[in-house]
């Protein structure tokens, strides 16, 4: 991916781009109730799903077929949860599967990513179809995010770029920047403001 790994992490850590960049997620998620809870070494996100069936066929299929994995409650059917573990690892907790993702620097302006999908053994055909729909939805979001973060990276290289204030929806972005600055300071490296 043609962006610095920190740009990609920033994208993961904030939800304010969802209404503009991810129309499918906006149809699925109850965006007004999307929350981020910052902890010392990790951030927890709750992304409740809408009750209203989506107008999109793939999204509606997922809404209809997703069911909680063994050990989860019926209430877990209607929420996606995300965990970011500092500095570069995510765990996406869905009703039907768990995804992991690691963003690795590959030079100043490039990121490699490695991901995995974990599912309980012996899933029914209906659950496997829901998992397929989940993966397809995530592939669409990933394609949208790659376009976005690569554009942000190009924008950061413009001489006229100046950072602005963070919004209330960027509490996790501020936390991440503070963690990076603290690590750089501990290593004796001067961090940019």
Coordinates of C-alpha atoms in Angstrom, one line a residue:
X1 CA 0.0 0.0 0.0
X2 CA 1.5 3.3 -1.1
X3 CA 1.3 5.1 2.3
X4 CA 3.2 5.3 5.6
X5 CA 2.0 2.8 8.1
X6 CA 1.0 5.5 10.5
X7 CA -1.4 7.0 7.9
X8 CA -3.1 3.6 7.6
X9 CA -3.3 3.3 11.4
X10 CA -4.8 6.8 11.7
X11 CA -7.5 5.7 9.1
X12 CA -8.3 2.6 11.2
X13 CA -8.5 4.6 14.4
X14 CA -11.1 7.1 13.4
X15 CA -14.7 6.7 12.1
X16 CA -15.4 10.3 10.9
X17 CA -14.5 9.3 7.3
X18 CA -17.1 6.5 7.3
X19 CA -20.0 8.7 6.1
X20 CA -18.0 10.0 3.1
X21 CA -15.8 7.1 2.2
X22 CA -17.8 4.0 3.0
X23 CA -21.4 4.1 1.8
X24 CA -21.9 0.4 2.5
X25 CA -20.8 0.8 6.1
X26 CA -23.1 3.7 6.5
X27 CA -26.0 1.6 5.4
X28 CA -24.9 -1.2 7.9
X29 CA -23.7 0.7 11.0
X30 CA -25.6 2.8 13.4
X31 CA -23.0 5.6 13.0
X32 CA -24.4 7.8 15.8
X33 CA -23.6 5.1 18.3
X34 CA -20.2 4.2 17.0
X35 CA -17.8 4.6 20.0
X36 CA -14.1 4.4 20.8
X37 CA -12.7 3.7 24.3
X38 CA -9.0 4.5 24.6
X39 CA -6.9 2.4 27.1
X40 CA -3.1 2.5 27.8
X41 CA -2.0 0.0 25.1
X42 CA -5.2 -0.5 23.1
X43 CA -8.4 1.0 21.8
X44 CA -11.8 -0.7 21.8
X45 CA -14.5 0.3 19.2
X46 CA -18.2 -0.7 19.3
X47 CA -20.0 -0.4 15.9
X48 CA -23.6 -1.3 16.4
X49 CA -25.5 -2.5 13.3
X50 CA -28.7 -0.8 12.1
X51 CA -32.0 -2.5 12.6
X52 CA -33.2 -1.4 9.2
X53 CA -32.5 -3.8 6.4
X54 CA -30.1 -2.3 3.9
X55 CA -31.2 -1.5 0.3
X56 CA -28.0 -3.2 -0.9
X57 CA -28.5 -6.9 -1.7
X58 CA -25.1 -8.1 -0.3
X59 CA -25.5 -6.1 2.9
X60 CA -29.1 -7.2 3.4
X61 CA -27.9 -10.8 2.9
X62 CA -25.3 -10.4 5.7
X63 CA -27.8 -8.7 8.0
X64 CA -30.3 -11.6 7.5
X65 CA -27.8 -14.5 7.8
X66 CA -25.2 -13.5 10.3
X67 CA -25.5 -15.4 13.6
X68 CA -23.4 -15.3 16.7
X69 CA -20.5 -17.8 17.0
X70 CA -20.6 -20.3 19.9
X71 CA -20.1 -18.5 23.2
X72 CA -21.7 -15.3 22.0
X73 CA -25.1 -14.1 22.9
X74 CA -28.0 -13.1 20.6
X75 CA -27.2 -9.5 21.4
X76 CA -23.8 -10.0 19.7
X77 CA -25.5 -10.5 16.4
X78 CA -26.1 -6.8 16.0
X79 CA -22.6 -5.3 16.7
X80 CA -19.2 -5.3 15.2
X81 CA -16.3 -4.7 17.6
X82 CA -12.8 -3.7 16.7
X83 CA -9.6 -3.7 18.8
X84 CA -6.4 -1.8 17.9
X85 CA -3.4 -3.0 19.9
X86 CA -0.5 -0.5 19.8
X87 CA 1.5 -0.2 17.6
X88 CA 0.1 -2.0 14.5
X89 CA -2.3 -4.9 15.2
X90 CA -6.1 -5.1 14.9
X91 CA -8.6 -7.6 15.9
X92 CA -12.1 -7.3 14.2
X93 CA -14.7 -9.1 16.2
X94 CA -17.8 -10.0 14.1
X95 CA -20.7 -12.2 15.1
X96 CA -19.7 -14.8 12.6
X97 CA -15.9 -14.6 12.5
X98 CA -12.7 -12.9 13.8
X99 CA -10.3 -11.1 11.6
X100 CA -6.8 -10.0 12.5
X101 CA -4.7 -7.5 10.6
X102 CA -1.1 -6.3 11.1
X103 CA 0.3 -3.2 9.3
X104 CA 4.0 -3.3 8.8
X105 CA 6.2 -0.4 7.6
X106 CA 8.0 -1.1 4.4
X107 CA 10.0 2.0 4.0
X108 CA 8.9 5.6 4.6
X109 CA 6.0 5.6 2.1
X110 CA 4.9 2.0 1.9
X111 CA 3.0 -0.4 4.1
X112 CA 2.7 -4.2 4.0
X113 CA -0.3 -5.8 5.6
X114 CA -0.9 -9.3 6.8
X115 CA -4.3 -10.5 7.8
X116 CA -6.1 -13.7 8.8
X117 CA -9.7 -14.8 9.2
X118 CA -10.7 -17.2 12.1
X119 CA -14.0 -19.1 12.2
X120 CA -15.4 -21.9 14.3
X121 CA -15.1 -25.3 12.7
X122 CA -18.2 -27.0 11.3
X123 CA -20.2 -23.9 10.4
X124 CA -23.5 -24.5 8.7
X125 CA -24.0 -23.5 5.0
X126 CA -26.0 -20.5 6.1
X127 CA -23.2 -19.3 8.3
X128 CA -20.6 -19.9 5.6
X129 CA -22.7 -17.8 3.3
X130 CA -22.8 -15.0 5.9
X131 CA -19.0 -15.3 6.3
X132 CA -18.6 -15.0 2.6
X133 CA -20.8 -11.9 2.6
X134 CA -18.8 -10.4 5.5
X135 CA -15.5 -11.0 3.6
X136 CA -16.9 -9.4 0.5
X137 CA -18.1 -6.4 2.4
X138 CA -14.7 -6.1 4.0
X139 CA -12.9 -6.3 0.7
X140 CA -15.0 -3.4 -0.6
X141 CA -14.2 -1.3 2.5
X142 CA -10.5 -2.2 2.1
X143 CA -10.5 -1.1 -1.5
X144 CA -12.1 2.2 -0.4
X145 CA -9.6 2.7 2.4
X146 CA -6.6 1.9 0.1
X147 CA -7.7 4.7 -2.2
X148 CA -8.2 7.0 0.7
X149 CA -4.9 6.4 2.5
X150 CA -2.9 6.6 -0.7
X151 CA -4.5 10.0 -1.4
X152 CA -3.8 11.2 2.1
X153 CA -0.2 10.2 1.7
X154 CA 0.1 12.2 -1.5
X155 CA -1.6 15.1 0.3
X156 CA 0.9 15.0 3.2
X157 CA 3.7 15.5 0.7
X158 CA 2.4 18.8 -0.6
X159 CA 4.4 21.8 0.7
X160 CA 1.3 23.7 1.7
X161 CA 0.0 20.9 3.9
X162 CA -0.5 22.0 7.6
X163 CA -2.1 19.8 10.2
X164 CA -5.3 21.0 11.8
X165 CA -7.1 20.3 15.0
X166 CA -8.6 16.9 15.7
X167 CA -12.3 16.3 16.0
X168 CA -14.1 14.6 18.9
X169 CA -14.3 11.5 16.7
X170 CA -10.5 11.3 16.6
X171 CA -9.7 10.6 20.2
X172 CA -7.9 7.4 19.2
X173 CA -5.9 9.3 16.6
X174 CA -4.7 11.7 19.3
X175 CA -3.9 8.7 21.6
X176 CA -1.9 7.1 18.8
X177 CA 0.1 10.3 18.0
X178 CA 0.9 10.7 21.7
X179 CA 2.1 7.1 21.9
X180 CA 4.4 7.6 18.8
X181 CA 5.8 10.8 20.2
X182 CA 6.5 9.2 23.6
X183 CA 8.2 6.2 22.0
X184 CA 10.3 8.6 19.8
X185 CA 11.2 10.7 22.8
X186 CA 12.2 7.6 24.8
X187 CA 14.4 6.5 21.9
X188 CA 16.0 10.0 21.9
X189 CA 14.5 11.0 18.6
X190 CA 13.0 14.4 18.1
X191 CA 9.3 14.1 17.1
X192 CA 7.6 16.6 14.8
X193 CA 4.8 18.5 16.5

